[in-house]
Amino acid sequence: MIRPLLMVGLMIALPAAAMAADARRDTILADYAGQARKVDPAFTGFSAQRGESLFRAKWTGGDARTPSCTACHTDNPKTAGQNAKTGRPIEPVAVSVTPKRFTDMAEVEKQFGRDCKSVIGRECSPIEKGDYITFMAGQ
Amino acid sequence: MIMRIIFSLAAALLVATPALAGGNDWVPPVTDAVVQKECGACHMAFQPAFLPARSWDRMMNELDKHFDEDASLPADKAKIIRDYMTANAGDVVTKGRARKYMQWVNPGATPQRITANPDFERKHRFADKVWQDPKVVTKSNCPACHMGADRGLYDDD
């Protein structure tokens, strides 16, 4: 008797938590979209495909230990990563596996700042950030 | 007879000594949530007892050049971390392994690398292939081998 009730409770609670997280992620994406329109009036929307290219590209401008986002986050966003500089394990970055991903603007900004500098050797643009999150949200 | 007693006493001591020494391989764990989260985002949140307070002060002053990384943090978080690390530093708490580590720190020095402490080096003389293990990556990755490192426990070697 308890068990079906628990199941029903979970069926309501889990999607509710995921929906709240999705709403926070959408707010962050809307913020980046606003910034993107300011730098590029022709901006029409984020692209998961461009986000994937950013994720997989090999760069030469950054730290030699991290030529790509995949150096720490691995080739597969759904698997756990490992920090190439410190060895520390990293939770999967795919939203389907880690639903709380990209839901705290301060956290997202801090990490884009560090990781883009480390990999590309410069800041990521608002378009690149939105593309990246859009790609991971579909993973 | 006497020889035999001495011998078994010596044997008992030999057995007991590693256990005693092992019992010393701990430091108070990090209990602050901000320290755990912010320091622990990139590497293990190292226990403050491994460095003296002045070292943590210097580290928090130089976060924008943190071992060649820009690890800058908002001022409110940086202050919480600085306060916690200096209040629980090795020369303040002098508990567990901290006492040994502090013996090696020169009064005028502000060391930044825990792994450069002679007490660390003495206990970590391994073949290159141990350090090159892909799950180790770097000497500061304590939890790769010490399962209890996040809780301040290092006696599992």
Short mmCIF file of C-alpha atoms in Angstrom, two decimals:
data_model
loop_
_atom_site.label_atom_id
_atom_site.label_comp_id
_atom_site.label_asym_id
_atom_site.label_seq_id
_atom_site.Cartn_x
_atom_site.Cartn_y
_atom_site.Cartn_z
CA MET A 1 0.00 0.00 0.00
CA ILE A 2 2.80 2.35 1.00
CA ARG A 3 4.79 1.46 -2.04
CA PRO A 4 2.30 2.54 -4.71
CA LEU A 5 1.79 5.77 -2.80
CA LEU A 6 5.54 6.31 -2.73
CA MET A 7 5.73 5.61 -6.45
CA VAL A 8 3.01 8.14 -7.16
CA GLY A 9 4.78 10.64 -4.92
CA LEU A 10 8.04 10.10 -6.77
CA MET A 11 6.35 10.35 -10.14
CA ILE A 12 5.11 13.78 -9.15
CA ALA A 13 8.16 14.96 -7.22
CA LEU A 14 10.92 14.00 -9.66
CA PRO A 15 9.55 15.71 -12.76
CA ALA A 16 8.67 18.71 -10.60
CA ALA A 17 12.30 19.04 -9.49
CA ALA A 18 13.49 18.58 -13.06
CA MET A 19 11.01 21.22 -14.26
CA ALA A 20 12.25 23.71 -11.69
CA ALA A 21 15.83 23.04 -12.83
CA ASP A 22 14.78 23.42 -16.48
CA ALA A 23 13.17 26.75 -15.67
CA ARG A 24 16.37 28.02 -14.04
CA ARG A 25 18.42 26.83 -17.03
CA ASP A 26 15.99 28.60 -19.41
CA THR A 27 16.46 31.83 -17.45
CA ILE A 28 20.24 31.54 -17.86
CA LEU A 29 19.84 30.86 -21.59
CA ALA A 30 17.53 33.87 -21.94
CA ASP A 31 20.17 36.01 -20.21
CA TYR A 32 22.86 34.84 -22.65
CA ALA A 33 20.48 35.38 -25.58
CA GLY A 34 20.00 38.98 -24.47
CA GLN A 35 23.77 39.47 -24.30
CA ALA A 36 24.17 37.77 -27.69
CA ARG A 37 21.70 40.13 -29.37
CA LYS A 38 23.70 43.05 -28.04
CA VAL A 39 26.98 41.91 -29.62
CA ASP A 40 25.37 40.56 -32.78
CA PRO A 41 22.07 42.07 -33.94
CA ALA A 42 21.75 39.24 -36.48
CA PHE A 43 21.66 36.63 -33.69
CA THR A 44 18.63 34.38 -34.12
CA GLY A 45 19.12 31.60 -31.58
CA PHE A 46 21.48 29.09 -30.04
CA SER A 47 22.60 25.96 -31.83
CA ALA A 48 23.27 22.58 -30.24
CA GLN A 49 25.42 21.72 -33.24
CA ARG A 50 27.70 24.73 -32.72
CA GLY A 51 27.78 23.83 -29.02
CA GLU A 52 28.96 20.34 -29.86
CA SER A 53 31.70 21.72 -32.14
CA LEU A 54 32.89 23.98 -29.33
CA PHE A 55 32.89 21.01 -26.96
CA ARG A 56 34.91 18.75 -29.27
CA ALA A 57 37.21 21.27 -30.98
CA LYS A 58 40.98 21.12 -30.37
CA TRP A 59 42.45 24.50 -29.50
CA THR A 60 46.02 25.69 -29.23
CA GLY A 61 45.64 28.96 -27.31
CA GLY A 62 45.25 27.55 -23.82
CA ASP A 63 47.00 25.28 -21.33
CA ALA A 64 48.77 22.38 -23.09
CA ARG A 65 47.16 19.90 -20.67
CA THR A 66 43.67 20.95 -21.79
CA PRO A 67 43.50 21.38 -25.59
CA SER A 68 39.75 20.61 -25.52
CA CYS A 69 36.73 20.61 -23.22
CA THR A 70 36.87 16.83 -23.59
CA ALA A 71 40.24 16.75 -21.78
CA CYS A 72 38.30 16.91 -18.50
CA HIS A 73 34.66 16.30 -19.47
CA THR A 74 35.54 13.30 -21.74
CA ASP A 75 34.29 12.64 -25.31
CA ASN A 76 30.94 11.52 -23.96
CA PRO A 77 29.00 14.11 -21.92
CA LYS A 78 27.00 11.30 -20.30
CA THR A 79 30.02 9.76 -18.59
CA ALA A 80 31.87 11.03 -15.52
CA GLY A 81 34.96 13.09 -16.26
CA GLN A 82 38.29 13.63 -14.57
CA ASN A 83 40.13 16.91 -14.14
CA ALA A 84 43.23 16.65 -16.35
CA LYS A 85 45.19 18.94 -14.01
CA THR A 86 44.21 17.64 -10.58
CA GLY A 87 42.80 14.14 -11.13
CA ARG A 88 39.56 15.09 -9.35
CA PRO A 89 36.49 13.20 -10.68
CA ILE A 90 33.82 15.37 -12.38
CA GLU A 91 30.12 14.50 -12.58
CA PRO A 92 28.72 13.95 -16.10
CA VAL A 93 27.84 17.24 -17.83
CA ALA A 94 24.85 15.93 -19.81
CA VAL A 95 21.64 17.33 -18.34
CA SER A 96 19.83 13.99 -18.77
CA VAL A 97 22.34 12.39 -16.38
CA THR A 98 22.94 15.35 -14.02
CA PRO A 99 19.72 17.41 -14.06
CA LYS A 100 21.12 20.21 -11.85
CA ARG A 101 23.63 21.19 -14.56
CA PHE A 102 23.65 24.86 -15.68
CA THR A 103 21.07 26.00 -13.13
CA ASP A 104 23.14 28.49 -11.06
CA MET A 105 24.26 31.56 -13.02
CA ALA A 106 27.16 32.42 -10.68
CA GLU A 107 28.48 28.86 -10.89
CA VAL A 108 28.04 28.71 -14.68
CA GLU A 109 29.81 32.07 -15.20
CA LYS A 110 32.67 31.17 -12.85
CA GLN A 111 33.28 27.89 -14.62
CA PHE A 112 33.00 29.26 -18.18
CA GLY A 113 35.53 31.89 -17.11
CA ARG A 114 38.03 29.33 -15.85
CA ASP A 115 37.47 26.60 -18.45
CA CYS A 116 37.40 28.78 -21.59
CA LYS A 117 40.62 30.46 -20.46
CA SER A 118 42.24 27.09 -19.79
CA VAL A 119 41.16 25.48 -23.09
CA ILE A 120 40.90 28.35 -25.61
CA GLY A 121 43.04 30.96 -23.91
CA ARG A 122 40.27 33.58 -23.92
CA GLU A 123 36.76 34.22 -22.60
CA CYS A 124 33.87 32.45 -24.31
CA SER A 125 31.31 34.71 -25.98
CA PRO A 126 27.66 34.77 -24.87
CA ILE A 127 26.77 32.90 -28.07
CA GLU A 128 29.33 30.18 -27.36
CA LYS A 129 28.06 29.83 -23.79
CA GLY A 130 24.42 29.54 -24.91
CA ASP A 131 25.36 27.06 -27.65
CA TYR A 132 27.27 24.92 -25.16
CA ILE A 133 24.39 24.79 -22.67
CA THR A 134 21.90 24.12 -25.47
CA PHE A 135 24.00 21.16 -26.62
CA MET A 136 24.32 19.74 -23.08
CA ALA A 137 20.60 20.26 -22.38
CA GLY A 138 19.85 17.88 -25.25
CA GLN A 139 22.34 15.27 -24.04
CA MET B 1 64.46 -16.77 29.97
CA ILE B 2 65.24 -13.07 30.26
CA MET B 3 66.37 -13.09 26.63
CA ARG B 4 63.10 -14.65 25.64
CA ILE B 5 61.07 -11.99 27.45
CA ILE B 6 63.13 -9.22 25.91
CA PHE B 7 62.71 -10.84 22.52
CA SER B 8 58.95 -11.10 22.76
CA LEU B 9 58.72 -7.58 24.13
CA ALA B 10 60.74 -6.32 21.19
CA ALA B 11 58.54 -8.30 18.81
CA ALA B 12 55.41 -6.86 20.41
CA LEU B 13 56.81 -3.36 20.05
CA LEU B 14 57.68 -3.96 16.40
CA VAL B 15 54.12 -5.04 15.72
CA ALA B 16 52.63 -2.19 17.71
CA THR B 17 54.76 0.63 16.27
CA PRO B 18 53.25 0.81 12.77
CA ALA B 19 49.81 0.90 14.33
CA LEU B 20 50.84 3.77 16.59
CA ALA B 21 52.49 5.64 13.76
CA GLY B 22 49.44 4.96 11.58
CA GLY B 23 47.19 6.36 14.27
CA ASN B 24 48.97 9.68 13.80
CA ASP B 25 48.16 9.92 10.08
CA TRP B 26 45.12 12.14 10.36
CA VAL B 27 44.19 15.79 10.46
CA PRO B 28 40.88 17.45 11.41
CA PRO B 29 38.50 17.24 8.40
CA VAL B 30 37.13 20.31 6.61
CA THR B 31 33.70 21.08 8.06
CA ASP B 32 32.89 24.35 6.27
CA ALA B 33 30.45 23.98 3.36
CA VAL B 34 31.88 26.89 1.33
CA VAL B 35 35.42 25.53 1.64
CA GLN B 36 34.21 22.07 0.67
CA LYS B 37 32.36 23.39 -2.37
CA GLU B 38 34.71 26.08 -3.72
CA CYS B 39 38.10 24.47 -3.01
CA GLY B 40 36.64 21.06 -3.75
CA ALA B 41 35.38 22.04 -7.23
CA CYS B 42 38.79 21.60 -8.87
CA HIS B 43 40.73 19.45 -6.39
CA MET B 44 40.29 17.86 -3.00
CA ALA B 45 39.49 20.48 -0.37
CA PHE B 46 42.83 20.15 1.45
CA GLN B 47 42.71 20.30 5.22
CA PRO B 48 44.00 23.61 6.63
CA ALA B 49 46.26 21.75 9.12
CA PHE B 50 48.82 21.01 6.39
CA LEU B 51 50.00 24.64 6.15
CA PRO B 52 50.51 27.45 8.66
CA ALA B 53 48.03 30.34 8.81
CA ARG B 54 50.37 32.77 7.00
CA SER B 55 50.53 30.37 4.03
CA TRP B 56 46.74 30.33 3.69
CA ASP B 57 46.70 34.11 3.96
CA ARG B 58 49.17 34.39 1.11
CA MET B 59 47.26 31.81 -0.95
CA MET B 60 44.03 33.76 -0.58
CA ASN B 61 45.88 36.95 -1.61
CA GLU B 62 47.12 35.29 -4.80
CA LEU B 63 44.03 33.38 -5.97
CA ASP B 64 44.27 35.01 -9.41
CA LYS B 65 47.64 33.24 -9.86
CA HIS B 66 46.79 30.01 -8.04
CA PHE B 67 49.38 27.47 -9.26
CA ASP B 68 49.14 29.15 -12.68
CA GLU B 69 45.33 29.16 -12.61
CA ASP B 70 42.99 32.07 -12.18
CA ALA B 71 40.96 30.71 -9.24
CA SER B 72 39.48 34.09 -8.27
CA LEU B 73 36.35 34.03 -6.12
CA PRO B 74 33.77 36.65 -5.09
CA ALA B 75 34.95 38.58 -2.01
CA ASP B 76 32.28 37.15 0.33
CA LYS B 77 33.25 33.56 -0.42
CA ALA B 78 36.98 34.32 -0.33
CA LYS B 79 36.58 35.83 3.13
CA ILE B 80 34.75 32.78 4.51
CA ILE B 81 37.49 30.53 3.14
CA ARG B 82 40.34 32.71 4.42
CA ASP B 83 38.81 32.90 7.89
CA TYR B 84 38.27 29.15 8.07
CA MET B 85 41.68 28.15 6.72
CA THR B 86 43.64 30.52 8.97
CA ALA B 87 41.59 29.66 12.09
CA ASN B 88 42.22 25.94 11.55
CA ALA B 89 45.78 26.14 10.17
CA GLY B 90 48.51 23.73 11.23
CA ASP B 91 50.23 26.20 13.54
CA VAL B 92 46.91 27.01 15.22
CA VAL B 93 45.34 23.59 15.81
CA THR B 94 48.60 21.52 16.10
CA LYS B 95 46.61 18.30 16.02
CA GLY B 96 47.40 14.90 14.47
CA ARG B 97 49.86 15.06 11.58
CA ALA B 98 49.86 18.87 11.64
CA ARG B 99 52.50 18.83 14.38
CA LYS B 100 54.94 16.88 12.16
CA TYR B 101 54.27 19.08 9.13
CA MET B 102 54.76 22.28 11.10
CA GLN B 103 58.14 21.08 12.42
CA TRP B 104 59.46 21.32 8.86
CA VAL B 105 58.16 24.80 8.11
CA ASN B 106 60.81 27.50 8.54
CA PRO B 107 59.62 30.36 10.74
CA GLY B 108 60.29 32.89 7.97
CA ALA B 109 58.75 30.83 5.14
CA THR B 110 55.23 30.86 3.69
CA PRO B 111 55.12 27.53 1.81
CA GLN B 112 52.29 26.97 -0.68
CA ARG B 113 52.78 23.37 -1.74
CA ILE B 114 51.76 20.74 0.81
CA THR B 115 53.54 18.13 -1.32
CA ALA B 116 56.87 19.97 -0.88
CA ASN B 117 56.86 19.41 2.89
CA PRO B 118 59.68 16.96 3.82
CA ASP B 119 57.23 14.95 5.91
CA PHE B 120 55.14 14.44 2.76
CA GLU B 121 58.18 13.61 0.65
CA ARG B 122 59.52 11.15 3.19
CA LYS B 123 56.29 9.15 3.12
CA HIS B 124 55.80 9.28 -0.66
CA ARG B 125 58.98 7.88 -2.23
CA PHE B 126 57.42 5.82 -5.00
CA ALA B 127 58.52 4.66 -8.45
CA ASP B 128 57.64 6.99 -11.34
CA LYS B 129 55.07 4.54 -12.61
CA VAL B 130 53.00 5.01 -9.45
CA TRP B 131 52.85 8.78 -10.05
CA GLN B 132 52.12 8.24 -13.74
CA ASP B 133 49.06 6.09 -13.06
CA PRO B 134 46.20 7.78 -14.99
CA LYS B 135 44.02 7.96 -11.90
CA VAL B 136 46.73 9.83 -9.97
CA VAL B 137 47.58 12.65 -12.45
CA THR B 138 49.37 14.74 -9.80
CA LYS B 139 50.92 14.37 -6.34
CA SER B 140 48.20 16.49 -4.79
CA ASN B 141 45.46 14.03 -5.76
CA CYS B 142 45.35 12.46 -2.28
CA PRO B 143 42.02 10.59 -2.71
CA ALA B 144 43.43 8.57 -5.62
CA CYS B 145 45.13 6.37 -2.99
CA HIS B 146 43.89 7.54 0.43
CA MET B 147 40.23 6.57 0.44
CA GLY B 148 39.60 8.58 3.61
CA ALA B 149 41.50 11.71 2.50
CA ASP B 150 38.35 13.84 2.30
CA ARG B 151 37.71 12.95 5.95
CA GLY B 152 41.28 13.74 6.98
CA LEU B 153 42.30 10.06 7.23
CA TYR B 154 45.62 9.13 5.66
CA ASP B 155 46.65 5.95 7.49
CA ASP B 156 45.50 3.49 4.83
CA ASP B 157 48.93 2.98 3.26
#
